[in-house]
Coordinates of N, CA and C in Angstrom, one line a residue:
L1 N 11.2 -1.8 -3.1 CA 10.5 -2.8 -3.9 C 10.7 -2.6 -5.4
L2 N 10.8 -1.3 -5.8 CA 11.0 -1.1 -7.2 C 12.4 -1.6 -7.6
E3 N 13.4 -1.4 -6.8 CA 14.8 -1.9 -7.1 C 14.8 -3.4 -7.2
E4 N 14.1 -4.0 -6.2 CA 14.0 -5.5 -6.2 C 13.4 -6.0 -7.5
S5 N 12.3 -5.3 -7.9 CA 11.6 -5.7 -9.1 C 12.5 -5.6 -10.3
K6 N 13.3 -4.5 -10.4 CA 14.2 -4.3 -11.5 C 15.2 -5.4 -11.6
E7 N 15.7 -5.8 -10.4 CA 16.7 -6.9 -10.4 C 16.1 -8.2 -10.8
R8 N 14.8 -8.5 -10.4 CA 14.2 -9.7 -10.8 C 13.7 -9.8 -12.2
T9 N 13.1 -8.6 -12.7 CA 12.4 -8.7 -14.0 C 13.0 -7.8 -15.1
G10 N 13.9 -6.9 -14.7 CA 14.5 -5.9 -15.6 C 13.7 -4.7 -15.8
E11 N 12.6 -4.6 -15.1 CA 11.8 -3.3 -15.2 C 11.3 -2.9 -13.8
M12 N 11.1 -1.6 -13.6 CA 10.7 -1.1 -12.3 C 9.1 -1.2 -12.3
K13 N 8.6 -2.2 -11.7 CA 7.1 -2.4 -11.8 C 6.7 -3.2 -10.5
I14 N 5.7 -2.6 -9.8 CA 5.2 -3.3 -8.6 C 3.7 -3.4 -8.7
K15 N 3.1 -4.3 -8.0 CA 1.6 -4.4 -8.0 C 1.2 -4.3 -6.5
M16 N 0.2 -3.4 -6.3 CA -0.2 -3.1 -4.9 C -1.7 -3.3 -4.7
A17 N -2.0 -3.9 -3.6 CA -3.5 -4.1 -3.2 C -3.8 -2.9 -2.3
L18 N -5.0 -2.3 -2.5 CA -5.4 -1.2 -1.7 C -6.9 -1.1 -1.8
P19 N -7.5 -0.4 -0.8 CA -9.0 -0.1 -0.9 C -9.3 0.7 -2.1
A20 N -10.5 0.6 -2.6 CA -10.8 1.2 -3.9 C -11.2 2.6 -3.7
V21 N -10.4 3.5 -3.2 CA -10.6 4.9 -3.1 C -9.4 5.6 -3.5
H22 N -9.4 6.4 -4.5 CA -8.2 6.9 -5.1 C -8.0 8.4 -4.9
F23 N -8.1 8.8 -3.6 CA -7.7 10.2 -3.4 C -6.9 10.4 -2.1
G24 N -6.4 9.3 -1.5 CA -5.6 9.3 -0.4 C -4.2 9.9 -0.7
S25 N -3.6 10.4 0.3 CA -2.3 11.1 0.2 C -1.2 10.1 -0.4
F26 N -1.3 8.8 0.1 CA -0.3 7.9 -0.4 C -0.5 7.5 -1.8
Y27 N -1.8 7.4 -2.2 CA -2.1 7.1 -3.6 C -1.5 8.2 -4.5
R28 N -1.7 9.4 -4.2 CA -1.2 10.6 -5.0 C 0.3 10.5 -5.0
L29 N 0.9 10.2 -3.9 CA 2.4 10.1 -3.9 C 2.9 9.0 -4.9
L30 N 2.2 7.9 -4.9 CA 2.6 6.8 -5.8 C 2.4 7.2 -7.2
K31 N 1.3 7.8 -7.6 CA 1.1 8.2 -8.9 C 2.1 9.2 -9.4
G32 N 2.5 10.1 -8.5 CA 3.6 11.1 -8.9 C 4.9 10.4 -9.0
M33 N 5.1 9.3 -8.2 CA 6.4 8.6 -8.3 C 6.5 7.8 -9.6
E34 N 5.4 7.4 -10.2 CA 5.4 6.7 -11.5 C 6.1 7.6 -12.5
K35 N 5.7 8.9 -12.5 CA 6.2 9.8 -13.5 C 7.7 10.2 -13.2
S36 N 8.0 10.5 -12.0 CA 9.3 10.9 -11.7 C 10.4 9.8 -11.7
M37 N 10.0 8.6 -11.5 CA 10.9 7.5 -11.4 C 10.8 6.6 -12.7
N38 N 9.9 7.0 -13.6 CA 9.7 6.2 -14.8 C 9.5 4.7 -14.4
C39 N 8.5 4.5 -13.6 CA 8.2 3.1 -13.2 C 6.7 2.9 -13.4
T40 N 6.3 1.6 -13.2 CA 4.9 1.3 -13.3 C 4.4 0.7 -12.0
I41 N 3.2 1.2 -11.5 CA 2.6 0.7 -10.3 C 1.2 0.3 -10.7
E42 N 1.0 -1.0 -10.6 CA -0.4 -1.6 -10.8 C -1.1 -1.6 -9.5
F43 N -2.4 -1.5 -9.6 CA -3.3 -1.6 -8.4 C -4.3 -2.7 -8.5
Y44 N -4.4 -3.4 -7.5 CA -5.5 -4.4 -7.3 C -6.4 -3.8 -6.2
E45 N -7.6 -3.4 -6.6 CA -8.5 -2.7 -5.7 C -9.4 -3.6 -4.9
V46 N -9.4 -3.4 -3.6 CA -10.3 -4.2 -2.7 C -11.5 -3.3 -2.4
D47 N -12.7 -3.8 -2.5 CA -13.9 -2.9 -2.4 C -14.1 -2.6 -0.9
L48 N -14.8 -1.4 -0.8 CA -15.3 -1.0 0.5 C -16.8 -1.1 0.6
K49 N -17.3 -1.3 1.8 CA -18.8 -1.4 2.0 C -19.3 0.0 1.9
E50 N -20.4 0.2 1.2 CA -21.0 1.5 1.0 C -21.6 2.1 2.2
E51 N -22.1 1.2 3.1 CA -22.8 1.7 4.3 C -21.8 2.3 5.4
D52 N -20.6 1.9 5.4 CA -19.7 2.4 6.5 C -18.2 2.6 6.0
W53 N -17.9 2.5 4.7 CA -16.6 2.7 4.1 C -15.5 1.8 4.8
T54 N -15.9 0.7 5.2 CA -14.9 -0.3 5.7 C -14.6 -1.4 4.7
L55 N -13.6 -2.1 4.9 CA -13.2 -3.2 4.0 C -14.3 -4.2 3.8
D56 N -14.6 -4.5 2.6 CA -15.5 -5.6 2.2 C -14.6 -6.9 2.0
E57 N -14.5 -7.7 3.1 CA -13.6 -8.8 3.1 C -14.0 -9.8 2.0
D58 N -15.3 -9.9 1.6 CA -15.8 -10.8 0.6 C -15.3 -10.4 -0.8
S59 N -14.8 -9.2 -0.9 CA -14.3 -8.8 -2.3 C -12.9 -9.1 -2.5
I60 N -12.2 -9.7 -1.5 CA -10.8 -10.0 -1.6 C -10.6 -11.3 -2.4
D61 N -9.8 -11.2 -3.4 CA -9.4 -12.3 -4.2 C -8.0 -12.7 -3.8
E62 N -7.8 -13.9 -3.2 CA -6.5 -14.3 -2.7 C -5.5 -14.5 -3.8
K63 N -5.9 -14.9 -4.9 CA -4.9 -15.0 -6.1 C -4.4 -13.7 -6.4
E64 N -5.2 -12.7 -6.5 CA -4.8 -11.3 -6.8 C -3.8 -10.8 -5.7
I65 N -4.2 -11.0 -4.4 CA -3.3 -10.6 -3.3 C -2.0 -11.2 -3.4
A66 N -2.0 -12.5 -3.7 CA -0.7 -13.3 -3.8 C 0.2 -12.8 -4.9
S67 N -0.4 -12.1 -5.9 CA 0.5 -11.6 -7.0 C 1.0 -10.2 -6.7
C68 N 0.6 -9.6 -5.6 CA 1.0 -8.2 -5.2 C 2.4 -8.2 -4.5
D69 N 3.0 -7.0 -4.6 CA 4.3 -6.8 -4.0 C 4.1 -6.1 -2.6
L70 N 3.0 -5.4 -2.5 CA 2.7 -4.6 -1.3 C 1.2 -4.5 -1.1
I71 N 0.8 -4.5 0.2 CA -0.6 -4.3 0.6 C -0.7 -2.9 1.3
L72 N -1.5 -2.0 0.9 CA -1.7 -0.7 1.5 C -3.0 -0.7 2.3
C73 N -3.0 -0.5 3.6 CA -4.2 -0.4 4.4 C -4.4 1.1 4.6
Q74 N -5.4 1.6 4.0 CA -5.6 3.1 4.1 C -6.9 3.4 4.9
H75 N -6.7 4.0 6.0 CA -7.8 4.4 6.9 C -8.4 5.7 6.3
L76 N -9.7 5.8 6.2 CA -10.4 6.9 5.5 C -11.4 7.5 6.4
F77 N -11.6 8.8 6.3 CA -12.6 9.6 6.9 C -12.7 9.5 8.4
G78 N -11.5 9.3 9.0 CA -11.5 9.1 10.5 C -12.0 7.8 10.9
L79 N -12.2 6.9 10.0 CA -12.7 5.5 10.4 C -11.5 4.5 10.2
P80 N -11.3 3.7 11.3 CA -10.2 2.7 11.1 C -10.6 1.6 10.2
L81 N -9.7 1.2 9.3 CA -10.0 0.1 8.4 C -9.9 -1.2 9.1
V82 N -10.9 -2.0 9.0 CA -10.8 -3.3 9.6 C -9.9 -4.1 8.7
Q83 N -8.7 -4.4 9.1 CA -7.6 -4.8 8.3 C -7.0 -6.2 8.6
D84 N -7.7 -6.9 9.5 CA -7.1 -8.2 10.0 C -6.9 -9.1 8.8
K85 N -7.9 -9.2 7.9 CA -7.8 -10.1 6.7 C -6.6 -9.7 5.8
L86 N -6.3 -8.4 5.6 CA -5.2 -8.0 4.8 C -3.9 -8.3 5.5
F87 N -3.8 -8.2 6.8 CA -2.6 -8.5 7.5 C -2.4 -10.1 7.5
E88 N -3.5 -10.8 7.6 CA -3.4 -12.3 7.5 C -2.9 -12.7 6.2
L89 N -3.4 -12.1 5.1 CA -2.9 -12.5 3.8 C -1.5 -12.0 3.5
G90 N -1.1 -10.9 4.0 CA 0.3 -10.4 3.9 C 1.2 -11.4 4.5
K91 N 0.9 -11.9 5.7 CA 1.7 -12.9 6.4 C 1.7 -14.2 5.6
K92 N 0.6 -14.6 5.1 CA 0.5 -15.9 4.4 C 1.3 -15.9 3.2
F93 N 1.3 -14.8 2.4 CA 2.1 -14.7 1.2 C 3.4 -13.9 1.3
S94 N 3.8 -13.6 2.5 CA 5.1 -12.8 2.7 C 5.1 -11.5 1.9
I95 N 4.0 -10.8 2.1 CA 3.9 -9.5 1.4 C 3.9 -8.4 2.5
P96 N 4.7 -7.4 2.3 CA 4.7 -6.3 3.4 C 3.3 -5.6 3.3
V97 N 2.9 -5.1 4.5 CA 1.6 -4.4 4.7 C 2.0 -3.0 5.2
L98 N 1.6 -2.0 4.5 CA 1.9 -0.6 4.9 C 0.5 0.1 5.2
E99 N 0.5 0.8 6.4 CA -0.7 1.5 6.8 C -0.5 3.0 6.4
D100 N -1.6 3.6 5.8 CA -1.6 5.0 5.6 C -2.7 5.5 6.6
C101 N -2.2 6.2 7.6 CA -3.1 6.7 8.7 C -3.4 8.2 8.6
V102 N -3.1 8.8 7.5 CA -3.2 10.3 7.4 C -4.6 10.7 7.7
Q103 N -5.6 10.0 7.3 CA -7.0 10.4 7.4 C -7.7 9.8 8.7
S104 N -6.9 9.1 9.5 CA -7.6 8.4 10.6 C -7.7 9.2 11.8

């Protein structure tokens, strides 16, 4: 994705949608990649419900999702993320969806 971005825009920059929790293994990997590859990764945060740490589908802004290059579905605390809406939007806008199942 970064190389495609560089070809399109001249800079290595992607925007990613993900649940609003910033301690997952994939998030740390991406933040480290920003430094080592001299690239920019923007995040659009999708909220989680406080009562059960699952995706708050009402917090999803389709315009923001449409502007993303990647959707990250991150399962947390052994709980599977209800991700149907994210997969639906990925398909609708032709955005790849990546699952991080390390904590599931």
